[in-house]
CSV table of C-alpha atoms in Angstrom, one decimal:
chain,number,residue,atom,x,y,z
A,1,MET,CA,121.7,58.2,93.7
A,2,ASN,CA,121.1,58.4,97.4
A,3,LYS,CA,117.7,57.2,98.6
A,4,ASN,CA,117.4,60.1,101.0
A,5,TYR,CA,116.9,62.5,98.1
A,6,ILE,CA,113.9,60.4,97.1
A,7,TYR,CA,112.5,60.5,100.6
A,8,LEU,CA,113.0,64.3,100.7
A,9,THR,CA,111.2,64.7,97.4
A,10,VAL,CA,108.3,62.6,98.5
A,11,LEU,CA,108.2,64.5,101.9
A,12,MET,CA,108.0,67.9,100.1
A,13,LEU,CA,105.2,66.6,97.8
A,14,VAL,CA,103.2,65.2,100.7
A,15,LEU,CA,103.5,68.4,102.7
A,16,ALA,CA,102.4,70.5,99.7
A,17,ALA,CA,99.5,68.1,99.0
A,18,GLY,CA,98.6,68.2,102.7
A,19,LEU,CA,97.8,71.9,102.3
A,20,PHE,CA,94.8,70.9,100.0
A,21,VAL,CA,93.3,68.5,102.5
A,22,LEU,CA,93.5,70.8,105.5
A,23,PRO,CA,90.0,72.0,106.4
A,24,GLU,CA,89.3,75.7,106.2
A,25,ARG,CA,90.3,77.4,109.3
A,26,ASP,CA,89.3,80.8,110.5
A,27,ASN,CA,92.2,82.5,112.1
A,28,SER,CA,90.6,85.9,112.5
A,29,LYS,CA,91.0,87.5,115.8
A,30,GLN,CA,87.3,87.5,116.8
A,31,THR,CA,86.5,87.4,120.5
A,32,ASN,CA,85.1,84.0,121.5
A,33,PRO,CA,81.6,83.9,123.0
A,34,GLU,CA,82.7,83.3,126.6
A,35,ASP,CA,85.0,86.3,126.6
A,36,LEU,CA,82.3,88.4,124.9
A,37,MET,CA,79.8,87.4,127.5
A,38,TRP,CA,82.2,88.3,130.3
A,39,SER,CA,82.9,91.7,128.9
A,40,ILE,CA,79.3,92.4,128.0
A,41,VAL,CA,78.3,92.2,131.7
A,42,GLN,CA,81.0,94.6,132.8
A,43,PRO,CA,79.5,97.9,133.8
A,44,THR,CA,82.9,99.6,132.9
A,45,ARG,CA,82.1,99.5,129.3
A,46,PHE,CA,79.6,102.3,129.8
A,47,ILE,CA,80.7,105.8,130.2
A,48,SER,CA,78.3,108.4,131.5
A,49,THR,CA,77.4,111.6,129.7
A,50,ASP,CA,79.1,113.6,132.5
A,51,VAL,CA,82.4,111.9,131.9
A,52,VAL,CA,82.1,112.4,128.2
A,53,ALA,CA,81.2,116.1,128.7
A,54,LYS,CA,84.2,116.5,131.0
A,55,MET,CA,86.5,114.8,128.5
A,56,ILE,CA,85.3,117.1,125.7
A,57,ILE,CA,85.7,120.3,127.8
A,58,GLU,CA,89.1,119.3,129.0
A,59,ARG,CA,90.0,118.4,125.4
A,60,ASP,CA,91.2,115.0,126.5
A,61,PRO,CA,93.4,113.7,123.7
A,62,THR,CA,92.5,110.1,124.4
A,63,LEU,CA,88.8,110.7,123.5
A,64,GLU,CA,87.5,109.4,120.2
A,65,LEU,CA,83.8,109.9,119.9
A,66,ILE,CA,82.1,107.8,117.3
A,67,ASP,CA,78.6,108.6,116.1
A,68,VAL,CA,76.9,105.4,114.9
A,69,ARG,CA,73.7,107.0,113.6
A,70,SER,CA,73.1,107.6,109.9
A,71,GLU,CA,74.9,110.3,108.0
A,72,ASP,CA,71.8,112.6,107.9
A,73,GLU,CA,71.3,112.5,111.6
A,74,TYR,CA,75.0,113.1,112.1
A,75,SER,CA,75.0,116.2,109.9
A,76,GLU,CA,72.0,117.5,111.7
A,77,PHE,CA,73.5,117.3,115.2
A,78,SER,CA,76.5,115.6,116.6
A,79,LEU,CA,78.8,116.0,119.6
A,80,GLU,CA,81.9,118.1,119.3
A,81,LYS,CA,84.7,116.3,117.5
A,82,ALA,CA,82.7,113.2,116.9
A,83,ILE,CA,83.3,111.1,113.8
A,84,ASN,CA,80.5,109.4,112.0
A,85,ILE,CA,80.6,105.6,111.4
A,86,PRO,CA,77.1,104.5,110.5
A,87,LEU,CA,76.3,101.2,112.2
A,88,ASP,CA,75.9,99.3,108.9
A,89,SER,CA,79.4,100.5,107.7
A,90,LEU,CA,81.1,99.4,110.9
A,91,THR,CA,82.2,96.1,109.4
A,92,SER,CA,83.8,97.7,106.3
A,93,GLU,CA,87.5,97.9,106.4
A,94,ASN,CA,87.7,101.6,105.6
A,95,TYR,CA,86.1,102.4,108.9
A,96,GLN,CA,88.0,99.8,111.0
A,97,ASN,CA,91.1,101.9,110.7
A,98,TYR,CA,89.4,104.3,113.1
A,99,LEU,CA,89.1,101.6,115.8
A,100,GLY,CA,91.8,100.1,117.8
A,101,ILE,CA,94.1,103.1,117.7
A,102,LYS,CA,96.6,102.8,120.5
A,103,GLY,CA,95.9,105.1,123.4
A,104,LEU,CA,92.4,106.2,122.2
A,105,LYS,CA,89.2,105.5,123.9
A,106,ALA,CA,86.6,104.9,121.3
A,107,ILE,CA,83.2,105.9,122.7
A,108,PHE,CA,80.1,104.9,120.7
A,109,TYR,CA,76.9,106.9,120.9
A,110,SER,CA,73.6,107.1,119.2
A,111,ASN,CA,70.2,108.6,120.0
A,112,ASP,CA,69.7,106.2,122.9
A,113,ASP,CA,72.2,103.5,123.7
A,114,ILE,CA,70.7,100.6,121.7
A,115,LYS,CA,72.5,101.3,118.4
A,116,ALA,CA,75.7,102.2,120.2
A,117,ASP,CA,75.5,99.0,122.1
A,118,GLN,CA,75.1,97.0,118.9
A,119,ALA,CA,78.1,98.8,117.5
A,120,TRP,CA,80.0,97.9,120.7
A,121,VAL,CA,79.2,94.2,120.4
A,122,ILE,CA,80.2,94.1,116.7
A,123,ALA,CA,83.4,95.9,117.4
A,124,LYS,CA,84.2,93.6,120.3
A,125,ARG,CA,83.5,90.6,118.1
A,126,LEU,CA,85.9,92.1,115.5
A,127,GLY,CA,88.5,92.0,118.2
A,128,PHE,CA,88.8,95.7,119.2
A,129,ASP,CA,89.6,96.8,122.7
A,130,ASN,CA,89.3,100.2,124.4
A,131,ILE,CA,85.7,100.6,123.2
A,132,TYR,CA,82.9,102.1,125.3
A,133,VAL,CA,79.3,103.1,125.0
A,134,MET,CA,78.0,106.5,126.1
A,135,LYS,CA,75.3,105.5,128.6
A,136,GLY,CA,71.8,106.8,127.5
A,137,GLY,CA,73.0,108.2,124.2
A,138,LEU,CA,72.1,111.7,123.0
A,139,ASN,CA,68.7,111.6,124.7
A,140,CYS,CA,70.5,111.3,128.1
A,141,TRP,CA,73.0,114.0,126.9
A,142,MET,CA,70.1,116.4,126.4
A,143,LYS,CA,68.6,115.6,129.7
A,144,THR,CA,71.7,115.7,131.8
A,145,ILE,CA,74.1,118.0,130.1
A,146,ILE,CA,72.1,120.5,128.0
A,147,GLU,CA,69.1,120.9,130.2
A,148,PRO,CA,70.0,119.6,133.6
A,149,THR,CA,67.2,119.5,136.2
A,150,GLN,CA,67.8,121.2,139.5
A,151,PRO,CA,68.0,118.8,142.4
A,152,ASN,CA,65.7,119.1,145.4
A,153,GLU,CA,66.7,121.3,148.2
A,154,THR,CA,67.1,118.3,150.4
A,155,ALA,CA,69.5,116.6,147.9
A,156,SER,CA,73.1,115.8,148.9
A,157,SER,CA,75.9,118.2,148.2
A,158,GLU,CA,77.3,115.7,145.6
A,159,GLU,CA,74.1,116.1,143.6
A,160,PHE,CA,74.5,119.9,143.8
A,161,GLU,CA,78.1,119.7,142.7
A,162,LEU,CA,77.0,117.5,139.8
A,163,TYR,CA,74.3,120.0,139.0
A,164,SER,CA,76.6,122.9,138.9
A,165,PHE,CA,79.1,121.0,136.7
A,166,ARG,CA,76.2,120.2,134.3
A,167,LYS,CA,75.1,123.7,134.3
A,168,GLY,CA,78.6,124.9,133.4
A,169,ALA,CA,78.8,122.2,130.7
A,170,SER,CA,75.5,123.3,129.4
A,171,ILE,CA,76.8,126.8,129.0
A,172,TYR,CA,80.0,125.5,127.4
A,173,PHE,CA,78.1,123.4,124.8
A,174,THR,CA,75.2,125.7,124.0
A,175,GLY,CA,76.6,129.2,123.7
A,176,ALA,CA,79.2,130.5,125.9
A,177,ASN,CA,81.8,129.1,123.6
A,178,MET,CA,80.0,130.2,120.4
A,179,GLU,CA,82.2,133.0,119.2
A,180,ASN,CA,85.3,130.8,119.2
A,181,ASP,CA,84.9,127.7,117.1
A,182,SER,CA,83.1,124.5,116.5
A,183,GLU,CA,79.7,125.8,115.3
A,184,GLY,CA,79.1,124.2,111.9
A,185,THR,CA,82.6,122.9,111.4
A,186,LYS,CA,83.1,119.3,111.8
A,187,ALA,CA,86.3,118.3,113.4
A,188,VAL,CA,88.6,116.3,111.2
A,189,ILE,CA,90.5,113.7,113.0
A,190,ASN,CA,93.9,112.8,111.8
A,191,VAL,CA,93.9,109.1,112.1
A,192,GLN,CA,97.2,107.5,112.8
A,193,ARG,CA,96.9,104.3,110.8
A,194,LYS,CA,98.6,101.3,112.2
A,195,LYS,CA,101.9,101.1,110.5
A,196,LYS,CA,102.8,97.9,108.8
A,197,THR,CA,106.0,96.3,110.0
A,198,SER,CA,109.3,98.0,109.3
A,199,VAL,CA,110.7,97.4,105.9
A,200,VAL,CA,113.2,94.7,105.6
A,201,GLU,CA,114.5,94.7,102.1
A,202,GLY,CA,116.5,91.5,101.6
A,203,GLY,CA,119.0,90.6,99.0
A,204,CYS,CA,120.9,87.5,99.0
B,1,MET,CA,100.8,84.6,117.8
B,2,GLY,CA,103.3,85.9,115.2
B,3,PRO,CA,104.7,88.0,113.8
B,4,LEU,CA,106.3,88.8,117.1
B,5,ILE,CA,107.1,92.5,116.8
B,6,PRO,CA,104.0,93.8,115.0
B,7,GLN,CA,101.8,91.8,117.5
B,8,GLY,CA,103.7,93.5,120.4
B,9,ILE,CA,104.8,90.2,121.9
B,10,ILE,CA,108.4,91.5,121.8
B,11,THR,CA,109.3,95.2,121.3
B,12,GLY,CA,110.9,96.6,118.2
B,13,GLY,CA,114.2,97.0,120.0
B,14,TRP,CA,114.7,93.3,119.4
B,15,ASP,CA,115.0,94.0,115.7
B,16,PHE,CA,118.8,94.2,115.8
B,17,VAL,CA,119.2,91.2,118.0
B,18,ILE,CA,117.1,89.1,115.6
B,19,ALA,CA,118.8,90.6,112.6
B,20,LEU,CA,122.2,89.7,114.1
B,21,LEU,CA,121.1,86.1,114.8
B,22,LEU,CA,119.5,85.6,111.4
B,23,GLY,CA,122.5,87.2,109.7
B,24,ILE,CA,124.9,84.8,111.4
B,25,ALA,CA,122.7,81.9,110.4
B,26,PHE,CA,122.3,83.1,106.9
B,27,GLY,CA,126.1,83.7,106.5
B,28,PHE,CA,126.7,80.2,107.9
B,29,ILE,CA,124.3,78.6,105.4
B,30,LEU,CA,125.8,80.5,102.5
B,31,GLU,CA,129.3,79.5,103.4
B,32,ALA,CA,128.3,75.9,104.2
B,33,SER,CA,126.6,75.7,100.8
B,34,GLY,CA,129.8,76.7,99.1
B,35,PHE,CA,128.6,80.2,98.0
B,36,SER,CA,131.8,81.8,99.1
B,37,SER,CA,133.3,80.4,95.9
B,38,SER,CA,132.4,82.3,92.8
B,39,ARG,CA,132.9,79.2,90.8
B,40,ASN,CA,129.9,77.6,92.5
B,41,ILE,CA,127.8,80.7,91.9
B,42,THR,CA,128.6,81.3,88.3
B,43,GLY,CA,128.4,77.6,87.6
B,44,ALA,CA,124.6,78.0,87.3
B,45,PHE,CA,125.1,80.3,84.3
B,46,TYR,CA,127.6,78.0,82.6
B,47,GLY,CA,125.6,74.9,83.3
B,48,TYR,CA,128.0,72.9,85.4
B,49,ASN,CA,126.9,73.7,88.9
B,50,PHE,CA,123.4,74.4,90.0
B,51,VAL,CA,123.9,74.5,93.8
B,52,VAL,CA,122.7,78.1,93.9
B,53,LEU,CA,119.4,77.2,92.3
B,54,ARG,CA,118.9,74.2,94.5
B,55,VAL,CA,119.8,76.0,97.8
B,56,PHE,CA,117.6,79.0,97.1
B,57,LEU,CA,114.7,76.9,95.7
B,58,THR,CA,114.9,74.8,98.8
B,59,ALA,CA,114.7,77.9,101.0
B,60,VAL,CA,111.7,79.2,99.0
B,61,LEU,CA,109.8,75.9,99.1
B,62,VAL,CA,110.4,75.3,102.8
B,63,ALA,CA,109.4,78.9,103.6
B,64,MET,CA,106.3,78.8,101.5
B,65,ILE,CA,105.0,75.5,102.9
B,66,GLY,CA,106.1,76.4,106.4
B,67,LEU,CA,104.3,79.8,106.3
B,68,LEU,CA,101.0,78.2,105.1
B,69,TYR,CA,101.1,75.6,107.8
B,70,PHE,CA,102.0,78.3,110.4
B,71,ASP,CA,99.0,80.2,109.2
B,72,TYR,CA,96.8,77.2,109.5
B,73,PHE,CA,97.9,76.5,113.1
B,74,GLY,CA,97.3,80.2,113.9
B,75,TRP,CA,100.9,80.8,114.7
B,76,ILE,CA,101.3,83.7,112.3
B,77,ASP,CA,99.0,86.4,111.1
B,78,MET,CA,99.7,86.6,107.4
B,79,ASP,CA,98.0,90.0,107.1
B,80,LEU,CA,100.7,91.5,109.2
B,81,LEU,CA,103.5,90.3,107.0
B,82,TYR,CA,105.2,93.1,105.0
B,83,ILE,CA,104.8,92.7,101.3
B,84,LEU,CA,107.3,94.5,99.2
B,85,PRO,CA,105.6,96.8,96.7
B,86,THR,CA,106.0,95.6,93.1
B,87,TYR,CA,107.4,98.0,90.5
B,88,LEU,CA,107.2,95.7,87.6
B,89,THR,CA,109.4,97.2,84.9
B,90,PRO,CA,112.1,98.6,87.1
B,91,MET,CA,112.3,95.3,89.0
B,92,ILE,CA,112.8,93.4,85.7
B,93,ILE,CA,115.5,95.8,84.7
B,94,GLY,CA,117.1,95.6,88.1
B,95,ALA,CA,117.0,91.8,88.0
B,96,ILE,CA,118.8,91.8,84.6
B,97,ILE,CA,121.5,94.2,86.0
B,98,MET,CA,121.8,92.0,89.1
B,99,GLY,CA,122.2,88.9,86.9
B,100,PHE,CA,125.0,90.5,84.9
B,101,GLY,CA,126.7,91.6,88.1
B,102,PHE,CA,126.4,88.1,89.4
B,103,LEU,CA,127.8,86.6,86.2
B,104,ILE,CA,130.7,89.1,85.8
B,105,GLY,CA,131.6,89.4,89.5
B,106,GLY,CA,131.0,85.9,90.6
B,107,PHE,CA,129.2,87.0,93.8
B,108,CYS,CA,126.0,88.5,94.9
B,109,PRO,CA,126.1,91.0,97.7
B,110,GLY,CA,125.5,88.5,100.5
B,111,THR,CA,127.9,85.9,99.3
B,112,SER,CA,130.7,88.5,98.8
B,113,TYR,CA,130.7,89.0,102.5
B,114,THR,CA,131.1,85.3,103.2
B,115,GLY,CA,133.9,85.4,100.6
B,116,ILE,CA,135.5,88.2,102.7
B,117,ALA,CA,135.0,86.2,105.8
B,118,ILE,CA,137.2,83.4,104.5
B,119,GLY,CA,139.7,85.9,103.1
B,120,LYS,CA,139.1,85.8,99.4
B,121,LEU,CA,140.7,88.6,97.5
B,122,ASP,CA,138.1,88.6,94.6
B,123,ALA,CA,135.3,89.0,97.2
B,124,MET,CA,137.1,92.0,98.7
B,125,VAL,CA,137.5,93.7,95.3
B,126,PHE,CA,133.8,92.8,94.6
B,127,THR,CA,132.7,94.4,97.8
B,128,GLY,CA,134.7,97.5,97.1
B,129,GLY,CA,133.0,97.8,93.7
B,130,LEU,CA,129.6,97.2,95.5
B,131,PHE,CA,130.2,100.3,97.7
B,132,ILE,CA,131.3,102.4,94.7
B,133,GLY,CA,128.2,101.3,92.9
B,134,ILE,CA,126.0,102.1,95.9
B,135,PHE,CA,127.6,105.6,96.1
B,136,VAL,CA,127.2,106.3,92.4
B,137,PHE,CA,123.6,105.0,92.4
B,138,SER,CA,122.7,107.1,95.5
B,139,GLU,CA,124.2,110.3,94.0
B,140,ALA,CA,122.6,109.8,90.7
B,141,PHE,CA,119.3,108.7,92.1
B,142,PRO,CA,117.3,111.9,91.2
B,143,LEU,CA,118.1,111.2,87.5
B,144,PHE,CA,116.1,108.0,87.4
B,145,SER,CA,113.9,108.2,90.5
B,146,ASP,CA,110.9,108.6,88.2
B,147,PHE,CA,111.7,105.3,86.5
B,148,TYR,CA,112.5,103.7,89.8
B,149,TYR,CA,109.0,104.3,91.2
B,150,SER,CA,107.2,103.7,87.9
B,151,ASP,CA,104.8,100.8,87.1
B,152,ASN,CA,103.8,100.5,90.8
B,153,MET,CA,101.4,97.6,91.3
B,154,GLY,CA,101.2,98.1,95.1
B,155,ASN,CA,101.8,95.5,97.8
B,156,VAL,CA,100.5,92.6,95.7
B,157,THR,CA,101.3,88.9,95.9
B,158,ILE,CA,101.5,86.6,92.9
B,159,THR,CA,98.4,84.7,94.1
B,160,GLU,CA,96.4,87.9,94.0
B,161,VAL,CA,97.6,88.9,90.6
B,162,LEU,CA,97.0,85.5,89.1
B,163,GLY,CA,93.9,84.7,91.0
B,164,LEU,CA,95.2,81.4,92.2
B,165,SER,CA,94.8,80.0,95.7
B,166,ALA,CA,98.0,79.9,97.8
B,167,GLU,CA,97.8,76.1,98.0
B,168,VAL,CA,97.6,75.7,94.2
B,169,PHE,CA,100.5,78.1,93.7
B,170,THR,CA,102.6,76.3,96.3
B,171,MET,CA,101.9,73.0,94.7
B,172,ILE,CA,103.0,74.3,91.3
B,173,MET,CA,106.2,75.8,92.9
B,174,VAL,CA,107.0,72.5,94.6
B,175,VAL,CA,106.5,70.4,91.5
B,176,VAL,CA,108.6,72.9,89.4
B,177,GLY,CA,111.2,73.1,92.1
B,178,LEU,CA,111.6,69.3,92.6
B,179,ALA,CA,111.7,68.8,88.9
B,180,ALA,CA,114.5,71.4,88.7
B,181,PHE,CA,116.4,69.6,91.4
B,182,TRP,CA,116.3,66.3,89.5
B,183,VAL,CA,116.9,67.8,86.1
B,184,THR,CA,119.9,69.9,87.2
B,185,TRP,CA,121.3,66.9,89.0
B,186,LEU,CA,121.2,64.9,85.8
B,187,ILE,CA,122.8,67.7,83.9
B,188,GLU,CA,125.6,68.0,86.4
B,189,LYS,CA,126.2,64.3,86.3
B,190,ARG,CA,126.6,64.4,82.6
B,191,VAL,CA,128.8,67.6,82.5
B,192,ARG,CA,131.0,67.0,85.5
B,193,LYS,CA,133.4,64.0,85.9
B,194,ASN,CA,134.4,64.5,89.5
B,195,ILE,CA,131.0,64.8,91.0
B,196,ASN,CA,130.5,63.3,94.4
B,197,PRO,CA,127.0,63.4,95.9
B,198,TYR,CA,126.4,64.7,99.4
B,199,LYS,CA,126.5,61.9,102.0
B,200,PHE,CA,123.8,61.9,104.6
B,201,GLU,CA,125.4,61.0,108.0
């Protein structure tokens, strides 16, 4: 009997036994703290209420609004086409299918931007990209979009332009569009779940 | 890092290139192991040649241990690997039919092509039968599609079903596999007169 067979047998056993002594290793795709810190200070992770309003009005297909408040608050009032992922359910796998969809911008919002910001950090740590926070949350939404304040007479023309946009948006969101749709019906988003790899069925 | 295509490191268009390369390598190994001879293949059933068992068990053990080490080093994301769904009863029945085909025909689908590649007539006849079988099966599929999809256990792995850790199961397979190598070697030595062991260069 060739000695090499014995060596190979021992090698296989050693390799298999080696699996037991390997320390536990976490291979999950979490963002490391340095990257997280870097992306946390980027102002681009915030999206203003004006931009969100514009995206809704233009029916931007890349918009995915995520309401991170509780279910009750969500059913009381939510933005058009927003889906509800309560902050404490964000880590459950059922909801994570809604994040990280290619080509979609997931924008978190809550009453202010504290909860939404927390959701953003959690989602970032879970390794998702293309996530944003709506600056100022729903409070800011009410102040800027629903009841915009008229700028002073001496204000710049940009401010007046912004004001007229907000005024139009306010009409869009509060009534002008009422007879068509949206009131009372929550949009159902067809989530395209990430497909597993293509099937390779092997024989021998 | 891996798997390369689901992670988007290379695009799905490489599927065919990779399949071609793997196919060539697979065919080469089959032929080099002597699988293009139906005597070698059916020998496992008659108890005089266990090369099929040894080659495939080697492949299984190397792949098992390799994957676990790759996972440990972070080279592959095991969650992204495709797991074939288990239809328990239909699979057992299918395996029995496959075994009979193996025994009667002397080839399995893959090895019949290596047989053709070196010009074996029996392999050509076998492959003809293979295509007739595929045609009949496809045409008659509605008759037994209910059975085909019955007993679905989903995309489960054996470690999930048995509740074992991957390390323990791998160890069991390695011990069983290595024992099988040595035992079949002893059997072959007793049964065959003209056996000559492989020489390592």
